Coordinates of C-alpha atoms and ligand atoms in Angstrom, one line a residue:
X5 CA 51.1 -78.4 44.4
X6 CA 50.2 -75.3 46.5
X7 CA 49.4 -72.1 44.7
X8 CA 51.2 -68.8 45.1
X9 CA 49.1 -66.4 47.0
X10 CA 48.6 -62.6 47.1
X11 CA 47.3 -61.2 50.3
X12 CA 46.2 -57.6 50.8
X13 CA 45.6 -55.9 54.2
X14 CA 43.8 -52.7 54.5
X15 CA 45.1 -50.9 57.7
X16 CA 43.8 -48.0 59.6
X17 CA 46.8 -46.3 61.1
X18 CA 46.3 -43.2 63.3
X19 CA 48.5 -40.2 62.4
X20 CA 50.3 -38.4 65.2
X21 CA 48.9 -35.1 63.7
X22 CA 46.3 -34.4 61.1
X23 CA 47.8 -33.9 57.6
X24 CA 46.0 -31.3 55.5
X25 CA 46.8 -30.3 51.9
X26 CA 45.0 -28.5 49.2
X27 CA 43.3 -31.9 48.6
X28 CA 41.8 -32.5 52.0
X29 CA 42.7 -33.7 55.5
X30 CA 43.7 -37.1 57.0
X31 CA 43.7 -38.1 60.6
X32 CA 43.9 -41.8 60.1
X33 CA 46.0 -43.2 57.2
X34 CA 44.1 -45.8 55.2
X35 CA 47.0 -48.0 54.0
X36 CA 47.0 -50.9 51.7
X37 CA 49.9 -53.4 52.1
X38 CA 50.3 -56.7 50.4
X39 CA 52.3 -59.9 50.7
X40 CA 53.2 -62.1 47.7
X41 CA 54.0 -65.7 48.7
X42 CA 55.5 -68.0 46.1
X43 CA 54.5 -71.7 45.8
X44 CA 57.9 -72.5 47.5
X45 CA 56.9 -70.3 50.5
X46 CA 59.2 -67.3 49.9
X47 CA 57.4 -64.1 50.4
X48 CA 57.7 -60.3 50.0
X49 CA 55.9 -57.2 51.0
X50 CA 54.8 -54.0 49.3
X51 CA 52.8 -50.9 50.2
X52 CA 50.4 -48.9 48.0
X53 CA 50.0 -45.1 48.1
X54 CA 46.3 -45.5 47.1
X55 CA 43.9 -43.5 49.1
X56 CA 40.3 -44.4 50.1
X57 CA 38.9 -42.0 47.5
X58 CA 40.3 -40.9 44.1
X59 CA 41.1 -37.4 45.3
X60 CA 44.9 -37.4 44.7
X61 CA 45.5 -40.3 42.3
X62 CA 43.0 -41.4 39.7
X63 CA 43.3 -44.9 41.2
X64 CA 42.1 -45.6 44.8
X65 CA 42.0 -48.5 47.2
X66 CA 38.8 -50.2 45.8
X67 CA 39.9 -49.8 42.2
X68 CA 43.4 -51.1 43.0
X69 CA 41.8 -54.2 44.7
X70 CA 39.6 -54.8 41.7
X71 CA 42.4 -54.4 39.2
X72 CA 44.6 -56.7 41.1
X73 CA 42.0 -59.4 41.4
X74 CA 40.4 -59.2 37.9
X75 CA 43.2 -58.0 35.7
X76 CA 46.6 -58.6 37.1
X77 CA 46.7 -61.8 39.1
X78 CA 45.0 -63.8 36.3
X79 CA 48.0 -62.8 34.1
X80 CA 50.3 -64.5 36.6
X81 CA 48.5 -67.9 36.7
X82 CA 50.9 -70.8 36.4
X83 CA 53.9 -69.0 37.7
X84 CA 55.6 -70.8 40.6
X85 CA 58.7 -68.8 41.3
X86 CA 58.0 -65.4 39.9
X87 CA 60.5 -62.7 39.1
X88 CA 59.9 -59.0 38.7
X89 CA 60.9 -59.2 35.0
X90 CA 58.2 -61.8 34.3
X91 CA 55.7 -59.8 36.2
X92 CA 56.3 -56.7 34.1
X93 CA 56.1 -58.7 30.9
X94 CA 52.8 -60.3 32.0
X95 CA 51.3 -56.9 32.7
X96 CA 52.6 -55.2 29.6
X97 CA 49.4 -55.6 27.6
X98 CA 47.2 -54.0 30.3
X99 CA 47.5 -50.2 30.0
X100 CA 47.5 -47.8 32.9
X101 CA 46.8 -48.7 36.5
X102 CA 50.3 -48.0 37.8
X103 CA 49.3 -48.1 41.5
X104 CA 47.8 -51.6 41.1
X105 CA 50.7 -52.9 39.0
X106 CA 53.3 -51.3 41.4
X107 CA 51.7 -53.1 44.4
X108 CA 52.0 -56.5 42.8
X109 CA 55.3 -55.9 41.1
X110 CA 57.0 -54.6 44.3
X111 CA 55.8 -57.5 46.4
X112 CA 57.1 -60.0 43.8
X113 CA 60.4 -58.1 43.7
X114 CA 60.7 -58.1 47.5
X115 CA 60.1 -61.9 47.5
X116 CA 62.6 -62.4 44.7
X117 CA 65.3 -60.4 46.6
X118 CA 64.6 -62.1 49.9
X119 CA 64.9 -65.5 48.2
X120 CA 68.3 -64.4 46.7
X121 CA 69.5 -62.7 49.9
X122 CA 70.0 -59.4 48.1
X123 CA 69.0 -55.9 49.3
X124 CA 66.9 -53.6 47.2
X125 CA 69.7 -51.0 47.5
X126 CA 72.1 -53.4 45.8
X127 CA 69.5 -54.6 43.2
X128 CA 68.8 -51.0 42.2
X129 CA 72.5 -50.2 42.0
X130 CA 72.5 -47.6 44.8
X131 CA 75.3 -46.5 47.1
X132 CA 75.2 -47.3 50.7
X133 CA 75.1 -43.6 51.9
X134 CA 73.1 -41.7 54.4
X135 CA 70.0 -40.0 52.8
X136 CA 69.3 -36.4 53.7
X137 CA 65.6 -36.1 54.2
X138 CA 63.1 -33.3 54.6
X139 CA 59.8 -32.9 56.3
X140 CA 56.5 -32.1 54.6
X141 CA 54.4 -29.8 56.6
X142 CA 50.6 -29.8 56.2
X143 CA 48.3 -26.8 56.3
X144 CA 47.6 -25.9 60.0
X145 CA 44.9 -23.6 61.4
X146 CA 47.1 -20.5 61.7
X147 CA 50.5 -19.0 61.0
X148 CA 51.5 -19.3 64.6
X149 CA 50.8 -23.0 64.6
X150 CA 52.8 -23.4 61.4
X151 CA 55.8 -21.6 62.9
X152 CA 55.7 -23.7 66.0
X153 CA 55.4 -26.9 63.9
X154 CA 58.4 -25.9 61.8
X155 CA 60.4 -25.1 64.9
X156 CA 59.6 -28.5 66.3
X157 CA 60.7 -30.3 63.1
X158 CA 64.0 -28.3 63.0
X159 CA 64.7 -29.2 66.6
X160 CA 63.9 -32.9 65.6
X161 CA 66.8 -32.6 63.1
X162 CA 65.2 -32.0 59.7
X163 CA 67.3 -30.0 57.4
X164 CA 64.8 -29.1 54.7
X165 CA 61.2 -28.0 55.0
X166 CA 58.4 -28.3 52.5
X167 CA 55.2 -26.3 53.0
X168 CA 52.0 -27.3 51.5
X169 CA 50.3 -24.3 49.9
X170 CA 46.9 -23.5 48.5
X171 CA 45.1 -20.3 47.3
X172 CA 44.9 -18.1 50.4
X173 CA 47.7 -20.0 52.1
X174 CA 50.8 -19.2 50.1
X175 CA 52.7 -15.9 50.4
X176 CA 51.9 -15.2 54.1
X177 CA 53.0 -18.6 55.5
X178 CA 56.2 -18.6 53.3
X179 CA 57.1 -15.1 54.5
X180 CA 56.4 -16.1 58.1
X181 CA 58.7 -19.1 57.9
X182 CA 61.4 -17.1 56.2
X183 CA 61.2 -14.4 58.9
X184 CA 61.2 -16.9 61.7
X185 CA 64.0 -19.2 60.5
X186 CA 66.1 -17.1 58.1
X187 CA 67.1 -17.2 54.4
X188 CA 69.4 -20.1 54.8
X189 CA 66.7 -22.7 55.7
X190 CA 66.3 -25.0 52.7
X191 CA 62.6 -24.3 51.9
X192 CA 60.3 -25.5 49.2
X193 CA 56.5 -25.5 48.6
X194 CA 54.0 -27.9 47.1
X195 CA 50.6 -26.8 45.7
X196 CA 49.2 -30.2 44.8
X197 CA 47.7 -28.8 41.6
X198 CA 45.7 -26.1 43.4
X199 CA 46.4 -23.1 41.1
X200 CA 45.4 -22.2 37.5
X201 CA 47.7 -20.7 34.9
X202 CA 45.9 -17.3 35.6
X203 CA 47.7 -17.4 39.0
X204 CA 51.1 -17.0 37.5
X205 CA 51.6 -13.3 38.7
X206 CA 50.9 -14.5 42.2
X207 CA 53.2 -17.5 41.9
X208 CA 56.0 -15.2 40.6
X209 CA 55.9 -13.4 43.9
X210 CA 57.2 -16.6 45.5
X211 CA 60.5 -15.9 43.7
X212 CA 61.3 -13.4 46.3
X213 CA 61.7 -16.1 49.0
X214 CA 64.6 -18.1 47.6
X215 CA 62.7 -21.4 47.5
X216 CA 64.4 -24.6 46.4
X217 CA 61.4 -25.4 44.2
X218 CA 57.7 -24.9 43.6
X219 CA 56.0 -28.3 43.2
X220 CA 53.0 -29.0 41.0
X221 CA 51.3 -25.6 40.9
X222 CA 48.9 -26.6 38.1
X223 CA 46.7 -29.6 37.2
X224 CA 48.3 -32.8 36.2
X225 CA 47.7 -32.4 32.5
X226 CA 48.9 -28.7 32.3
X227 CA 52.4 -29.5 31.0
X228 CA 52.5 -26.5 28.8
X229 CA 51.6 -24.1 31.6
X230 CA 54.3 -25.7 33.8
X231 CA 56.7 -25.2 30.9
X232 CA 55.7 -21.6 30.5
X233 CA 56.3 -20.9 34.2
X234 CA 59.6 -22.8 34.2
X235 CA 60.8 -20.7 31.2
X236 CA 60.7 -17.6 33.4
X237 CA 63.7 -18.9 35.3
X238 CA 62.3 -18.0 38.7
X239 CA 61.7 -20.6 41.4
X240 CA 62.5 -24.0 39.9
X241 CA 59.4 -25.9 38.9
X242 CA 59.0 -29.5 40.1
X243 CA 56.5 -32.0 38.8
X244 CA 54.8 -34.6 40.9
X245 CA 51.3 -35.6 40.0
X246 CA 52.0 -35.1 36.3
X247 CA 54.5 -37.9 36.2
X248 CA 52.7 -41.3 36.1
X249 CA 55.2 -43.1 33.8
X250 CA 58.6 -43.0 32.1
X251 CA 56.9 -41.5 29.0
X252 CA 55.4 -38.7 31.1
X253 CA 58.9 -37.9 32.5
X254 CA 60.5 -37.8 29.0
X255 CA 57.7 -35.6 27.6
X256 CA 58.0 -33.2 30.5
X257 CA 61.7 -32.9 30.2
X258 CA 61.4 -32.4 26.4
X259 CA 58.9 -29.6 26.9
X260 CA 61.0 -28.0 29.6
X261 CA 58.1 -28.4 32.0
X262 CA 60.2 -29.8 34.9
X263 CA 63.3 -28.3 36.4
X264 CA 63.0 -31.0 39.1
X265 CA 61.0 -34.3 39.3
X266 CA 59.5 -35.8 42.4
X267 CA 59.6 -39.6 41.9
X268 CA 57.0 -41.5 43.9
X269 CA 57.5 -45.2 43.2
X270 CA 54.0 -46.2 44.0
X271 CA 52.6 -43.6 41.6
X272 CA 54.7 -44.6 38.6
X273 CA 54.2 -48.4 39.0
X274 CA 57.1 -49.5 41.1
X275 CA 60.9 -49.3 41.6
X276 CA 62.0 -50.4 38.2
X277 CA 60.1 -47.6 36.5
X278 CA 61.3 -45.3 39.2
X279 CA 64.9 -46.2 38.4
X280 CA 64.3 -45.6 34.7
X281 CA 62.8 -42.2 35.4
X282 CA 65.9 -41.5 37.6
X283 CA 68.2 -42.5 34.8
X284 CA 66.5 -40.3 32.2
X285 CA 66.6 -37.4 34.6
X286 CA 70.2 -37.9 35.4
X287 CA 71.1 -38.0 31.7
X288 CA 69.3 -34.8 31.2
X289 CA 70.6 -32.9 34.2
X290 CA 67.2 -32.9 36.0
X291 CA 67.6 -33.4 39.7
X292 CA 65.1 -35.7 41.4
X293 CA 63.9 -36.4 44.9
X294 CA 61.9 -39.2 46.4
X295 CA 58.4 -38.2 47.3
X296 CA 56.3 -39.6 50.1
X297 CA 52.7 -40.5 50.9
X298 CA 52.9 -41.0 54.7
X299 CA 54.5 -44.4 54.2
X300 CA 54.7 -47.1 56.8
X301 CA 58.0 -48.9 57.4
X302 CA 57.6 -51.0 54.3
X303 CA 57.2 -48.1 51.8
X304 CA 59.7 -45.9 53.7
X305 CA 62.4 -48.5 53.6
X306 CA 62.0 -49.1 49.9
X307 CA 61.9 -45.4 49.1
X308 CA 65.1 -44.9 51.1
X309 CA 66.7 -47.7 49.0
X310 CA 65.7 -45.8 45.8
X311 CA 67.1 -42.6 47.1
X312 CA 70.5 -44.1 47.3
X313 CA 70.8 -43.7 43.5
X314 CA 73.1 -40.8 42.4
X315 CA 70.5 -38.5 40.8
X316 CA 68.6 -38.1 44.1
X317 CA 70.5 -34.9 45.0
X318 CA 67.7 -33.2 46.7
X319 CA 66.4 -34.2 50.2
X320 CA 63.5 -36.6 50.0
X321 CA 60.1 -36.5 51.6
X322 CA 61.1 -39.6 53.7
X323 CA 60.6 -38.6 57.3
X324 CA 61.4 -40.5 60.4
X325 CA 58.6 -42.8 61.6
X326 CA 57.6 -40.5 64.5
X327 CA 56.7 -37.8 62.0
X328 CA 53.6 -39.7 61.1
X329 CA 53.0 -42.7 63.4
X330 CA 53.3 -43.5 67.1
X331 CA 53.3 -47.2 66.2
X332 CA 54.4 -48.8 62.9
X333 CA 54.3 -52.2 61.3
X334 CA 58.1 -52.6 61.3
X335 CA 61.1 -51.2 62.9
X336 CA 61.1 -47.4 63.5
X337 CA 63.4 -45.1 61.4
X338 CA 65.1 -42.3 63.3
X339 CA 67.1 -39.3 62.0
X340 CA 70.8 -39.5 62.7
X341 CA 72.8 -36.4 64.0
X342 CA 73.1 -35.1 60.5
X343 CA 69.4 -35.2 59.7
X344 CA 69.8 -38.4 57.6
X345 CA 68.1 -41.7 57.4
X346 CA 69.8 -45.0 56.4
X347 CA 68.3 -47.5 54.0
X348 CA 68.2 -51.0 55.5
X349 CA 70.6 -53.4 53.8
X350 CA 68.9 -56.7 54.7
X351 CA 67.3 -58.8 52.0
X352 CA 64.6 -57.1 50.0
X353 CA 63.4 -53.8 51.4
X354 CA 65.1 -54.9 54.6
X355 CA 62.1 -54.6 56.9
X356 CA 61.1 -57.3 59.3
X357 CA 57.3 -56.9 59.1
X358 CA 55.5 -57.1 62.4
X359 CA 52.6 -59.4 61.6
X360 CA 51.0 -58.8 65.0
X361 CA 50.9 -55.1 64.2
X362 CA 49.4 -55.8 60.8
X363 CA 46.7 -57.8 62.6
X364 CA 46.1 -55.0 65.1
X365 CA 45.7 -52.3 62.4
X366 CA 43.9 -54.4 59.8
X367 CA 40.3 -53.5 59.1
X368 CA 39.9 -55.6 56.0
X369 CA 41.9 -58.3 54.2
X370 CA 41.7 -60.6 51.1
X371 CA 43.7 -63.6 50.1
X372 CA 43.8 -64.3 46.4
X373 CA 45.2 -67.7 45.2
X374 CA 47.2 -67.4 42.0
X375 CA 47.4 -70.1 39.4
Ligands
MG408 MG1 53.7 -33.3 45.8

């Protein structure tokens, strides 16, 4: 009998524009995608948000590959037609490693849904509705460049703008964008953990700009500092990097550390955990939005499916394909006239993966037999 297989492809995908945050700059996205193929031949795809280095997430591409090969796939030995539920149960005794687990779990789920001819939207229980999306703007070399970038994105149809901020690049760019585009532009900022609790007086000055939210000003573990800032009832505080699990989300809500939560499926271990976090947030009146990590078509489609759930009331960081890539590994996503994207409703994540494009972008690959 043939084995199931798990294939991973490391892709080098050129970005249309360098993307700089307080954590560094990317000009080529180093992307890990994976395909699970059951013994019966049905297969599914997934994308990881892991980076080449552990600068943003504690896990990174090499650690994900090692965890997948040595820890996770051996736990699936003997499985012939795997489901996402059995996968989660098999991984339950291995703590941590949400990126590695999420990559395997999501590929298995995609295969399961394609086999059953069911869309991820329907599996998650979402509504077939257009998703309002926003654009995340990296740190440019000058205020003038920032204003010209934002003008371009608004003319592209984006209805909400998120600015990356860092010490020395905060009040001035926000003021410039407000002055150029007015107080009605839905605007938010993301610090990617770049500030310390001693910076609270500076961060409070952002309250003057009517921002939708301030995302992750402090380090991942600084829940109490985030709670203290949120207690001031100024700009709503959003957590991103602090939330690696359902427990993290429940603790943050209990502490009052999160007025808003950014759910990134890859970061929390996949779409089932994402849905659980969504459900807890919805029950506690905490709005959520779907975060992004410069996804290709595979991750973008699945994130759109997640964002069809009712608690996703804020625009997601799920841009059109052209925001990041001139060429993708599946069909392009384009904004409609209302600045929305539509989640595919074909089986699984709904993307026909372009295997020729995978070949063209691949710089490394591994095939792991399972069982
Ligand atoms: Mg963020």
